[in-house]
mmCIF file of C-alpha atoms and ligand atoms in Angstrom:
data_model
loop_
_atom_site.group_PDB
_atom_site.id
_atom_site.type_symbol
_atom_site.label_atom_id
_atom_site.label_comp_id
_atom_site.label_asym_id
_atom_site.label_seq_id
_atom_site.Cartn_x
_atom_site.Cartn_y
_atom_site.Cartn_z
ATOM 1 C CA UNK A 25 -4.027 6.983 -0.689
ATOM 2 C CA UNK A 26 -5.764 4.475 1.669
ATOM 3 C CA UNK A 27 -8.345 5.520 4.348
ATOM 4 C CA UNK A 28 -8.983 3.281 7.276
ATOM 5 C CA UNK A 29 -12.308 3.544 9.181
ATOM 6 C CA UNK A 30 -11.921 2.114 12.787
ATOM 7 C CA UNK A 31 -14.960 0.980 14.981
ATOM 8 C CA UNK A 32 -14.853 0.652 18.831
ATOM 9 C CA UNK A 33 -15.915 -2.981 18.322
ATOM 10 C CA UNK A 34 -12.631 -4.119 16.827
ATOM 11 C CA UNK A 35 -13.549 -4.038 13.207
ATOM 12 C CA UNK A 36 -12.041 -1.676 10.595
ATOM 13 C CA UNK A 37 -12.658 -1.051 6.915
ATOM 14 C CA UNK A 38 -10.487 0.197 4.065
ATOM 15 C CA UNK A 39 -11.265 2.790 1.282
ATOM 16 C CA UNK A 40 -9.344 4.276 -1.653
ATOM 17 C CA UNK A 41 -8.900 8.158 -1.571
ATOM 18 C CA UNK A 42 -6.596 8.477 -4.440
ATOM 19 C CA UNK A 43 -6.886 11.673 -6.547
ATOM 20 C CA UNK A 44 -3.888 12.016 -8.733
ATOM 21 C CA UNK A 45 -1.495 14.698 -7.202
ATOM 22 C CA UNK A 46 -4.210 16.079 -5.092
ATOM 23 C CA UNK A 47 -4.226 13.356 -2.355
ATOM 24 C CA UNK A 48 -3.303 15.626 0.503
ATOM 25 C CA UNK A 49 -6.327 17.809 -0.206
ATOM 26 C CA UNK A 50 -8.528 14.624 0.258
ATOM 27 C CA UNK A 51 -6.572 13.847 3.501
ATOM 28 C CA UNK A 52 -7.435 17.444 4.860
ATOM 29 C CA UNK A 53 -11.080 16.909 3.984
ATOM 30 C CA UNK A 54 -11.110 13.561 5.801
ATOM 31 C CA UNK A 55 -9.198 14.658 8.927
ATOM 32 C CA UNK A 56 -10.543 18.160 9.308
ATOM 33 C CA UNK A 57 -14.166 17.625 8.233
ATOM 34 C CA UNK A 58 -15.250 13.991 8.113
ATOM 35 C CA UNK A 59 -13.550 12.526 11.063
ATOM 36 C CA UNK A 60 -15.006 14.984 13.622
ATOM 37 C CA UNK A 61 -18.483 14.592 11.943
ATOM 38 C CA UNK A 62 -18.493 10.799 12.133
ATOM 39 C CA UNK A 63 -17.030 10.002 15.448
ATOM 40 C CA UNK A 64 -19.768 8.421 17.555
ATOM 41 C CA UNK A 65 -21.982 7.351 14.578
ATOM 42 C CA UNK A 66 -23.088 3.725 13.791
ATOM 43 C CA UNK A 67 -20.944 2.432 10.846
ATOM 44 C CA UNK A 68 -23.883 0.314 9.817
ATOM 45 C CA UNK A 69 -25.838 3.311 8.694
ATOM 46 C CA UNK A 70 -23.979 3.531 5.392
ATOM 47 C CA UNK A 71 -26.882 5.249 3.566
ATOM 48 C CA UNK A 72 -27.435 7.851 6.093
ATOM 49 C CA UNK A 73 -23.760 8.659 6.411
ATOM 50 C CA UNK A 74 -23.385 8.960 2.607
ATOM 51 C CA UNK A 75 -26.297 11.387 2.483
ATOM 52 C CA UNK A 76 -25.089 13.296 5.507
ATOM 53 C CA UNK A 77 -21.708 13.857 3.871
ATOM 54 C CA UNK A 78 -23.102 14.641 0.441
ATOM 55 C CA UNK A 79 -26.514 16.161 0.840
ATOM 56 C CA UNK A 80 -25.756 17.623 4.354
ATOM 57 C CA UNK A 81 -23.216 19.992 2.668
ATOM 58 C CA UNK A 82 -24.478 23.387 1.430
ATOM 59 C CA UNK A 83 -21.745 22.883 -1.353
ATOM 60 C CA UNK A 84 -22.082 19.497 -2.919
ATOM 61 C CA UNK A 85 -19.920 17.537 -5.397
ATOM 62 C CA UNK A 86 -16.369 18.326 -6.550
ATOM 63 C CA UNK A 87 -13.586 15.616 -6.939
ATOM 64 C CA UNK A 88 -11.927 16.189 -3.550
ATOM 65 C CA UNK A 89 -15.193 15.797 -1.650
ATOM 66 C CA UNK A 90 -16.332 12.785 -3.627
ATOM 67 C CA UNK A 91 -12.942 10.946 -3.350
ATOM 68 C CA UNK A 92 -13.320 11.419 0.366
ATOM 69 C CA UNK A 93 -16.912 10.243 0.493
ATOM 70 C CA UNK A 94 -15.929 7.359 -1.729
ATOM 71 C CA UNK A 95 -13.170 6.289 0.691
ATOM 72 C CA UNK A 96 -15.376 6.363 3.724
ATOM 73 C CA UNK A 97 -18.267 4.534 1.787
ATOM 74 C CA UNK A 98 -16.005 1.678 0.686
ATOM 75 C CA UNK A 99 -14.643 1.404 4.240
ATOM 76 C CA UNK A 100 -18.183 1.106 5.725
ATOM 77 C CA UNK A 101 -19.132 -1.639 3.191
ATOM 78 C CA UNK A 102 -16.027 -3.409 4.166
ATOM 79 C CA UNK A 103 -17.028 -3.229 7.835
ATOM 80 C CA UNK A 104 -20.605 -4.205 7.136
ATOM 81 C CA UNK A 105 -19.411 -7.312 5.182
ATOM 82 C CA UNK A 106 -17.008 -8.209 7.998
ATOM 83 C CA UNK A 107 -19.743 -7.795 10.545
ATOM 84 C CA UNK A 108 -22.163 -9.988 8.509
ATOM 85 C CA UNK A 109 -19.499 -12.458 7.561
ATOM 86 C CA UNK A 110 -20.294 -12.037 3.842
ATOM 87 C CA UNK A 111 -18.400 -10.682 0.863
ATOM 88 C CA UNK A 112 -19.691 -7.304 -0.297
ATOM 89 C CA UNK A 113 -21.124 -8.639 -3.586
ATOM 90 C CA UNK A 114 -23.584 -10.777 -1.390
ATOM 91 C CA UNK A 115 -24.668 -7.695 0.460
ATOM 92 C CA UNK A 116 -25.435 -5.947 -2.903
ATOM 93 C CA UNK A 117 -27.787 -8.717 -3.955
ATOM 94 C CA UNK A 118 -25.545 -11.573 -4.799
ATOM 95 C CA UNK A 119 -24.006 -12.954 -7.885
ATOM 96 C CA UNK A 120 -25.039 -12.143 -11.493
ATOM 97 C CA UNK A 121 -22.129 -13.995 -13.076
ATOM 98 C CA UNK A 122 -19.526 -16.595 -12.324
ATOM 99 C CA UNK A 123 -16.545 -14.262 -13.107
ATOM 100 C CA UNK A 124 -15.764 -10.705 -14.121
ATOM 101 C CA UNK A 125 -14.415 -10.054 -17.783
ATOM 102 C CA UNK A 126 -11.444 -7.851 -17.971
ATOM 103 C CA UNK A 127 -9.881 -5.604 -20.593
ATOM 104 C CA UNK A 128 -6.003 -5.330 -20.529
ATOM 105 C CA UNK A 129 -3.728 -2.562 -21.974
ATOM 106 C CA UNK A 130 -1.392 -2.902 -24.996
ATOM 107 C CA UNK A 131 0.697 0.092 -25.646
ATOM 108 C CA UNK A 132 3.852 0.754 -27.634
ATOM 109 C CA UNK A 133 5.987 3.251 -29.401
ATOM 110 C CA UNK A 134 4.602 2.116 -32.745
ATOM 111 C CA UNK A 135 1.944 -0.295 -34.024
ATOM 112 C CA UNK A 136 4.300 -3.231 -34.283
ATOM 113 C CA UNK A 137 5.376 -3.020 -30.525
ATOM 114 C CA UNK A 138 1.731 -2.421 -29.447
ATOM 115 C CA UNK A 139 0.445 -5.480 -31.414
ATOM 116 C CA UNK A 140 3.280 -7.660 -30.206
ATOM 117 C CA UNK A 141 2.114 -6.956 -26.619
ATOM 118 C CA UNK A 142 -1.615 -7.334 -27.556
ATOM 119 C CA UNK A 143 -0.499 -10.762 -28.890
ATOM 120 C CA UNK A 144 1.030 -11.836 -25.564
ATOM 121 C CA UNK A 145 -2.018 -10.684 -23.788
ATOM 122 C CA UNK A 146 -4.227 -12.795 -25.949
ATOM 123 C CA UNK A 147 -1.798 -15.783 -25.358
ATOM 124 C CA UNK A 148 -2.214 -15.098 -21.560
ATOM 125 C CA UNK A 149 -5.928 -15.483 -22.090
ATOM 126 C CA UNK A 150 -7.204 -11.974 -22.357
ATOM 127 C CA UNK A 151 -10.244 -11.682 -24.642
ATOM 128 C CA UNK A 152 -10.517 -7.728 -24.560
ATOM 129 C CA UNK A 153 -7.528 -5.532 -25.201
ATOM 130 C CA UNK A 154 -7.168 -1.664 -25.178
ATOM 131 C CA UNK A 155 -4.928 -0.649 -28.172
ATOM 132 C CA UNK A 156 -2.806 2.468 -27.856
ATOM 133 C CA UNK A 157 0.385 3.610 -29.724
ATOM 134 C CA UNK A 158 2.702 6.617 -29.604
ATOM 135 C CA UNK A 159 1.916 9.269 -32.195
ATOM 136 C CA UNK A 160 4.797 9.826 -34.575
ATOM 137 C CA UNK A 161 6.112 13.435 -34.685
ATOM 138 C CA UNK A 162 5.169 14.170 -30.986
ATOM 139 C CA UNK A 163 7.666 13.804 -28.031
ATOM 140 C CA UNK A 164 5.351 11.939 -25.725
ATOM 141 C CA UNK A 165 1.902 10.328 -26.001
ATOM 142 C CA UNK A 166 -0.431 10.130 -23.094
ATOM 143 C CA UNK A 167 -0.725 6.718 -21.656
ATOM 144 C CA UNK A 168 2.051 5.156 -23.597
ATOM 145 C CA UNK A 169 4.936 3.673 -21.631
ATOM 146 C CA UNK A 170 7.775 4.620 -23.969
ATOM 147 C CA UNK A 171 11.004 3.337 -22.385
ATOM 148 C CA UNK A 172 9.394 2.873 -18.986
ATOM 149 C CA UNK A 173 9.027 -0.637 -17.598
ATOM 150 C CA UNK A 174 5.437 -0.141 -16.081
ATOM 151 C CA UNK A 175 2.828 2.537 -15.293
ATOM 152 C CA UNK A 176 4.238 2.983 -11.850
ATOM 153 C CA UNK A 177 7.616 3.991 -13.191
ATOM 154 C CA UNK A 178 5.856 6.215 -15.723
ATOM 155 C CA UNK A 179 3.330 7.791 -13.376
ATOM 156 C CA UNK A 180 5.046 7.628 -10.042
ATOM 157 C CA UNK A 181 7.609 10.365 -10.395
ATOM 158 C CA UNK A 182 6.173 13.620 -11.604
ATOM 159 C CA UNK A 183 6.303 16.041 -8.685
ATOM 160 C CA UNK A 184 4.774 18.673 -11.055
ATOM 161 C CA UNK A 185 2.511 17.985 -14.009
ATOM 162 C CA UNK A 186 4.759 17.393 -17.066
ATOM 163 C CA UNK A 187 3.648 19.136 -20.298
ATOM 164 C CA UNK A 188 2.869 17.219 -23.539
ATOM 165 C CA UNK A 189 2.154 18.404 -27.043
ATOM 166 C CA UNK A 190 -0.983 17.057 -28.734
ATOM 167 C CA UNK A 191 -1.787 17.219 -32.515
ATOM 168 C CA UNK A 192 -5.226 15.974 -33.720
ATOM 169 C CA UNK A 193 -3.879 15.746 -37.191
ATOM 170 C CA UNK A 194 -0.852 13.639 -36.305
ATOM 171 C CA UNK A 195 -3.113 11.454 -34.297
ATOM 172 C CA UNK A 196 -5.489 10.888 -37.180
ATOM 173 C CA UNK A 197 -2.558 9.985 -39.423
ATOM 174 C CA UNK A 198 -1.852 7.078 -37.076
ATOM 175 C CA UNK A 199 -5.099 5.790 -35.485
ATOM 176 C CA UNK A 200 -6.955 4.075 -38.301
ATOM 177 C CA UNK A 201 -3.967 2.008 -39.447
ATOM 178 C CA UNK A 202 -3.345 0.956 -35.775
ATOM 179 C CA UNK A 203 -6.895 -0.431 -35.247
ATOM 180 C CA UNK A 204 -7.014 -1.832 -38.761
ATOM 181 C CA UNK A 205 -3.834 -3.815 -38.012
ATOM 182 C CA UNK A 206 -4.985 -4.808 -34.676
ATOM 183 C CA UNK A 207 -8.249 -6.297 -36.056
ATOM 184 C CA UNK A 208 -6.371 -8.168 -38.888
ATOM 185 C CA UNK A 209 -3.624 -9.501 -36.582
ATOM 186 C CA UNK A 210 -5.597 -10.404 -33.615
ATOM 187 C CA UNK A 211 -8.685 -11.774 -35.525
ATOM 188 C CA UNK A 212 -12.450 -11.345 -35.060
ATOM 189 C CA UNK A 213 -12.667 -13.043 -31.586
ATOM 190 C CA UNK A 214 -10.791 -10.444 -29.660
ATOM 191 C CA UNK A 215 -12.741 -7.480 -28.405
ATOM 192 C CA UNK A 216 -10.878 -4.131 -29.034
ATOM 193 C CA UNK A 217 -10.926 -0.911 -27.088
ATOM 194 C CA UNK A 218 -9.240 2.381 -27.922
ATOM 195 C CA UNK A 219 -8.900 5.235 -25.531
ATOM 196 C CA UNK A 220 -8.798 8.929 -26.715
ATOM 197 C CA UNK A 221 -8.357 10.395 -23.308
ATOM 198 C CA UNK A 222 -10.747 13.318 -24.279
ATOM 199 C CA UNK A 223 -8.422 14.851 -26.851
ATOM 200 C CA UNK A 224 -10.990 15.329 -29.569
ATOM 201 C CA UNK A 225 -13.794 17.751 -30.225
ATOM 202 C CA UNK A 226 -17.175 16.157 -30.729
ATOM 203 C CA UNK A 227 -17.206 16.535 -34.470
ATOM 204 C CA UNK A 228 -13.649 15.068 -34.504
ATOM 205 C CA UNK A 229 -14.925 12.158 -32.281
ATOM 206 C CA UNK A 230 -17.800 11.669 -34.723
ATOM 207 C CA UNK A 231 -15.321 11.387 -37.567
ATOM 208 C CA UNK A 232 -13.166 8.819 -35.628
ATOM 209 C CA UNK A 233 -16.212 6.743 -34.667
ATOM 210 C CA UNK A 234 -17.153 6.567 -38.308
ATOM 211 C CA UNK A 235 -13.630 5.735 -39.532
ATOM 212 C CA UNK A 236 -13.403 2.913 -36.898
ATOM 213 C CA UNK A 237 -16.888 1.449 -37.461
ATOM 214 C CA UNK A 238 -15.730 -1.368 -39.747
ATOM 215 C CA UNK A 239 -13.144 -2.643 -37.106
ATOM 216 C CA UNK A 240 -16.087 -3.336 -34.646
ATOM 217 C CA UNK A 241 -14.680 -1.816 -31.387
ATOM 218 C CA UNK A 242 -16.028 -2.926 -28.209
ATOM 219 C CA UNK A 243 -16.092 0.803 -27.389
ATOM 220 C CA UNK A 244 -14.268 3.984 -27.986
ATOM 221 C CA UNK A 245 -13.240 5.321 -24.530
ATOM 222 C CA UNK A 246 -13.482 8.962 -23.771
ATOM 223 C CA UNK A 247 -13.468 10.431 -27.290
ATOM 224 C CA UNK A 248 -14.377 13.868 -26.161
ATOM 225 C CA UNK A 249 -14.813 15.551 -22.685
ATOM 226 C CA UNK A 250 -18.373 15.165 -21.595
ATOM 227 C CA UNK A 251 -18.549 18.355 -19.504
ATOM 228 C CA UNK A 252 -21.281 19.656 -21.893
ATOM 229 C CA UNK A 253 -23.182 16.332 -21.946
ATOM 230 C CA UNK A 254 -25.367 17.475 -24.851
ATOM 231 C CA UNK A 255 -22.410 17.666 -27.195
ATOM 232 C CA UNK A 256 -22.498 13.904 -27.479
ATOM 233 C CA UNK A 257 -25.497 14.157 -29.610
ATOM 234 C CA UNK A 258 -23.069 15.248 -32.406
ATOM 235 C CA UNK A 259 -21.078 12.089 -32.055
ATOM 236 C CA UNK A 260 -24.106 9.762 -31.630
ATOM 237 C CA UNK A 261 -25.816 11.192 -34.628
ATOM 238 C CA UNK A 262 -22.855 10.201 -36.889
ATOM 239 C CA UNK A 263 -21.630 6.809 -35.702
ATOM 240 C CA UNK A 264 -22.575 3.310 -34.375
ATOM 241 C CA UNK A 265 -19.320 2.796 -32.652
ATOM 242 C CA UNK A 266 -20.062 2.292 -29.017
ATOM 243 C CA UNK A 267 -19.114 5.006 -26.592
ATOM 244 C CA UNK A 268 -17.689 4.650 -23.027
ATOM 245 C CA UNK A 269 -17.490 7.692 -20.786
ATOM 246 C CA UNK A 270 -17.071 8.404 -17.105
ATOM 247 C CA UNK A 271 -13.678 8.036 -15.590
ATOM 248 C CA UNK A 272 -13.605 11.735 -14.677
ATOM 249 C CA UNK A 273 -17.250 11.925 -13.520
ATOM 250 C CA UNK A 274 -17.748 12.524 -9.859
ATOM 251 C CA UNK A 275 -21.543 12.208 -9.456
ATOM 252 C CA UNK A 276 -24.539 10.885 -11.228
ATOM 253 C CA UNK A 277 -25.299 14.428 -12.300
ATOM 254 C CA UNK A 278 -22.108 14.381 -14.491
ATOM 255 C CA UNK A 279 -23.496 11.572 -16.608
ATOM 256 C CA UNK A 280 -27.310 11.769 -16.166
ATOM 257 C CA UNK A 281 -28.137 13.366 -19.595
ATOM 258 C CA UNK A 282 -25.535 10.985 -21.311
ATOM 259 C CA UNK A 283 -27.395 7.959 -19.849
ATOM 260 C CA UNK A 284 -31.050 9.046 -20.043
ATOM 261 C CA UNK A 285 -30.638 10.165 -23.699
ATOM 262 C CA UNK A 286 -28.826 6.926 -24.523
ATOM 263 C CA UNK A 287 -25.766 8.971 -25.785
ATOM 264 C CA UNK A 288 -23.286 6.327 -24.454
ATOM 265 C CA UNK A 289 -23.133 2.518 -24.152
ATOM 266 C CA UNK A 290 -20.782 2.074 -21.143
ATOM 267 C CA UNK A 291 -20.555 4.151 -17.936
ATOM 268 C CA UNK A 292 -16.949 4.059 -16.636
ATOM 269 C CA UNK A 293 -17.065 5.793 -13.282
ATOM 270 C CA UNK A 294 -14.930 4.437 -10.331
ATOM 271 C CA UNK A 295 -15.902 3.871 -6.765
ATOM 272 C CA UNK A 296 -13.070 6.169 -5.721
ATOM 273 C CA UNK A 297 -14.007 9.223 -7.684
ATOM 274 C CA UNK A 298 -17.803 8.750 -7.808
ATOM 275 C CA UNK A 299 -18.539 8.524 -3.981
ATOM 276 C CA UNK A 300 -18.090 4.830 -3.245
ATOM 277 C CA UNK A 301 -20.039 1.609 -3.575
ATOM 278 C CA UNK A 302 -23.390 3.361 -2.544
ATOM 279 C CA UNK A 303 -23.015 5.802 -5.504
ATOM 280 C CA UNK A 304 -21.878 3.178 -8.095
ATOM 281 C CA UNK A 305 -24.784 0.943 -7.187
ATOM 282 C CA UNK A 306 -27.271 3.768 -7.800
ATOM 283 C CA UNK A 307 -25.777 4.741 -11.038
ATOM 284 C CA UNK A 308 -25.558 1.041 -12.309
ATOM 285 C CA UNK A 309 -29.378 0.656 -11.562
ATOM 286 C CA UNK A 310 -30.163 3.988 -13.247
ATOM 287 C CA UNK A 311 -27.964 3.084 -16.342
ATOM 288 C CA UNK A 312 -29.701 -0.265 -16.646
ATOM 289 C CA UNK A 313 -32.979 1.423 -17.526
ATOM 290 C CA UNK A 314 -31.334 2.902 -20.600
ATOM 291 C CA UNK A 315 -29.334 -0.092 -21.919
ATOM 292 C CA UNK A 316 -26.087 1.349 -20.548
ATOM 293 C CA UNK A 317 -23.645 -1.115 -19.060
ATOM 294 C CA UNK A 318 -20.896 -0.612 -16.553
ATOM 295 C CA UNK A 319 -17.204 -0.636 -17.265
ATOM 296 C CA UNK A 320 -15.466 0.662 -14.264
ATOM 297 C CA UNK A 321 -12.240 2.571 -14.541
ATOM 298 C CA UNK A 322 -9.131 0.499 -13.565
ATOM 299 C CA UNK A 323 -6.215 2.876 -13.898
ATOM 300 C CA UNK A 324 -2.765 2.550 -12.120
ATOM 301 C CA UNK A 325 -3.600 5.645 -10.135
ATOM 302 C CA UNK A 326 -6.484 3.794 -8.333
ATOM 303 C CA UNK A 327 -5.500 1.643 -5.557
ATOM 304 C CA UNK A 328 -6.068 -2.193 -5.176
ATOM 305 C CA UNK A 329 -8.833 -1.309 -2.678
ATOM 306 C CA UNK A 330 -10.704 0.341 -5.504
ATOM 307 C CA UNK A 331 -10.287 -2.779 -7.751
ATOM 308 C CA UNK A 332 -11.483 -4.958 -4.846
ATOM 309 C CA UNK A 333 -14.616 -2.773 -4.579
ATOM 310 C CA UNK A 334 -15.149 -2.818 -8.300
ATOM 311 C CA UNK A 335 -14.935 -6.621 -8.456
ATOM 312 C CA UNK A 336 -17.767 -6.871 -5.908
ATOM 313 C CA UNK A 337 -19.843 -4.338 -7.915
ATOM 314 C CA UNK A 338 -18.956 -6.239 -11.193
ATOM 315 C CA UNK A 339 -19.990 -9.648 -9.745
ATOM 316 C CA UNK A 340 -23.404 -8.163 -8.668
ATOM 317 C CA UNK A 341 -24.434 -5.534 -11.327
ATOM 318 C CA UNK A 342 -26.901 -7.224 -13.619
ATOM 319 C CA UNK A 343 -25.776 -4.610 -16.408
ATOM 320 C CA UNK A 344 -22.010 -5.090 -15.883
ATOM 321 C CA UNK A 345 -20.055 -4.955 -19.190
ATOM 322 C CA UNK A 346 -16.332 -5.184 -18.587
ATOM 323 C CA UNK A 347 -13.675 -4.154 -15.953
ATOM 324 C CA UNK A 348 -10.466 -2.242 -17.020
ATOM 325 C CA UNK A 349 -7.513 -4.008 -15.562
ATOM 326 C CA UNK A 350 -3.746 -3.005 -15.393
ATOM 327 C CA UNK A 351 -2.596 -5.827 -13.359
ATOM 328 C CA UNK A 352 -2.353 -6.482 -9.574
ATOM 329 C CA UNK A 353 0.192 -3.798 -8.809
ATOM 330 C CA UNK A 354 4.002 -3.801 -8.668
ATOM 331 C CA UNK A 355 5.945 -5.680 -6.001
ATOM 332 C CA UNK A 356 5.993 -2.792 -3.777
ATOM 333 C CA UNK A 357 2.211 -2.522 -3.734
ATOM 334 C CA UNK A 358 1.773 -6.263 -3.298
ATOM 335 C CA UNK A 359 3.754 -6.013 -0.195
ATOM 336 C CA UNK A 360 1.380 -3.425 1.180
ATOM 337 C CA UNK A 361 -2.042 -4.690 -0.021
ATOM 338 C CA UNK A 362 -2.917 -8.336 0.830
ATOM 339 C CA UNK A 363 -5.581 -9.801 -1.284
ATOM 340 C CA UNK A 364 -6.811 -12.995 -2.793
ATOM 341 C CA UNK A 365 -8.263 -11.822 -6.118
ATOM 342 C CA UNK A 366 -7.827 -14.559 -8.639
ATOM 343 C CA UNK A 367 -7.057 -13.637 -12.242
ATOM 344 C CA UNK A 368 -7.345 -16.274 -14.874
ATOM 345 C CA UNK A 369 -8.075 -16.489 -18.609
ATOM 346 C CA UNK A 370 -8.850 -12.772 -18.825
ATOM 347 C CA UNK A 371 -11.277 -12.870 -15.963
ATOM 348 C CA UNK A 372 -11.184 -11.991 -12.248
ATOM 349 C CA UNK A 373 -12.930 -13.499 -9.267
ATOM 350 C CA UNK A 374 -14.061 -11.148 -6.322
ATOM 351 C CA UNK A 375 -12.729 -12.282 -2.954
ATOM 352 C CA UNK A 376 -14.928 -14.660 -0.953
ATOM 353 C CA UNK A 377 -13.641 -13.240 2.326
ATOM 354 C CA UNK A 378 -15.975 -11.081 4.502
ATOM 355 C CA UNK A 379 -16.021 -7.482 3.500
ATOM 356 C CA UNK A 380 -13.936 -6.274 0.448
ATOM 357 C CA UNK A 381 -11.448 -9.072 1.122
ATOM 358 C CA UNK A 382 -8.274 -6.794 1.130
ATOM 359 C CA UNK A 383 -5.935 -5.816 3.875
ATOM 360 C CA UNK A 384 -3.320 -3.149 4.217
ATOM 361 C CA UNK A 385 -0.039 -3.473 6.032
ATOM 362 C CA UNK A 386 0.582 -0.145 7.591
ATOM 363 C CA UNK A 387 4.180 -0.923 8.655
ATOM 364 C CA UNK A 388 5.136 -1.940 5.108
ATOM 365 C CA UNK A 389 3.373 1.259 3.824
ATOM 366 C CA UNK A 390 5.505 3.439 6.175
ATOM 367 C CA UNK A 391 8.724 2.558 4.158
ATOM 368 C CA UNK A 392 7.122 4.422 1.244
ATOM 369 C CA UNK A 393 6.278 7.981 2.313
ATOM 370 C CA UNK A 394 3.731 9.833 0.171
ATOM 371 C CA UNK A 395 5.091 11.329 -3.073
ATOM 372 C CA UNK A 396 3.019 13.761 -4.915
ATOM 373 C CA UNK A 397 2.785 12.735 -8.720
ATOM 374 C CA UNK A 398 0.784 14.083 -11.550
ATOM 375 C CA UNK A 399 -0.717 13.342 -14.946
ATOM 376 C CA UNK A 400 0.450 15.477 -17.757
ATOM 377 C CA UNK A 401 -0.953 18.644 -19.053
ATOM 378 C CA UNK A 402 -1.722 18.865 -22.706
ATOM 379 C CA UNK A 403 -0.899 21.791 -25.118
ATOM 380 C CA UNK A 404 -1.327 22.263 -28.839
ATOM 381 C CA UNK A 405 1.827 22.798 -30.976
ATOM 382 C CA UNK A 406 1.282 26.533 -30.657
ATOM 383 C CA UNK A 407 1.110 26.379 -26.860
ATOM 384 C CA UNK A 408 -2.592 26.461 -26.410
ATOM 385 C CA UNK A 409 -3.762 24.691 -23.335
ATOM 386 C CA UNK A 410 -5.755 21.655 -24.699
ATOM 387 C CA UNK A 411 -8.694 19.508 -23.671
ATOM 388 C CA UNK A 412 -12.083 21.031 -24.558
HETATM 389 O O1 LIG B 513 -6.390 8.467 -17.724
HETATM 390 O O2 LIG B 513 -4.464 6.874 -15.185
HETATM 391 O O3 LIG B 513 -8.555 4.241 -18.638
HETATM 392 N N1 LIG B 513 -7.590 4.544 -18.136
HETATM 393 C C1 LIG B 513 -6.994 5.704 -18.299
HETATM 394 C C2 LIG B 513 -5.723 6.194 -17.664
HETATM 395 C C3 LIG B 513 -6.161 7.381 -16.881
HETATM 396 C C4 LIG B 513 -5.065 7.839 -15.808
HETATM 397 C C5 LIG B 513 -5.934 8.643 -14.785
HETATM 398 O O4 LIG B 513 -6.634 7.793 -13.966
HETATM 399 O O5 LIG B 513 -7.512 6.483 -19.325
HETATM 400 O O6 LIG B 513 -4.687 6.455 -18.450
HETATM 401 CO CO1 LIG B 514 -9.350 5.830 -19.921
#
């Protein structure tokens, strides 16, 4: 879902308001609440507008409000960059690096298929790969494409949340061998990531971290849900496998304890879900004090506008770690979003155009009316709703 903020001086800015399956709730927040409150304000006052929308509310936070604030904030940075004639990373403080390192996804219905794909990604120049495989004995595994060609085919046509079965035991039967094989086949130069999508309890995550220590992961992504941030002490006490958390966090408060107690190594929030570039900048600076690096979320249900915003943050942030990357969209989205991001040798370059450096063809977008589509819901084999 793309938001456009228009000024009366001919400039406009773009922001991403995607919130898997709940986009129309964000649209209502923007149209019914934000637009009437913002008309007549100076779009240059990004900081004041952010605080007005966040702190000016008696009820703060929440994913719908934060996605809406995120979209407006990105659009305002886009406008400021266009007004200044500078790319957004320059406004943030300038370059900390020449290019942005990416991690790509390899997933398959078994280890062999996953590792073939990983090999192709290494051939294509990627130096960091997320390794996922289907769990044998279960009908579907979250994040694995199965017989689908791409994520858009997998994720784009689920008008109601599909239900999937999860078994921790079946997962443990598969995972160590997968990562062990990946390390042996891909060699010691490639950085490996594995994503658990919050399926484990803290003590199970601790066990997994220990099991995988010898394969030297760049990080273990979302082993457990961090709603109770303190529970990460259990994981941390047991393993030196680096931990990356944050794609479901909406504000700095959702990760404050994780960061200040050094319970994680990478913070993975997105500009879309965390309240925009203003919020991400603040979180990055806070994280730097505690040796936590940034690794922004880069899922297929975030729009290319979000990726553009992330590349500016990644180019600037002194404590940037790595950017998740699932490609530059399918053919349909490339007709709608015009951008000049360069991807080569497993790295990306932020646009040098003023603002975010991405444009949106509204006429082309009209050919694809909004279709609600959901991520799956997970149950145990006895029907218990999962995700602690
Ligand atoms: O869970 O696309 O890191 N990426 C992921 C993805 C996300 C979904 C929701 O954004 O974990 O699979
Ligand atoms: Co993830």
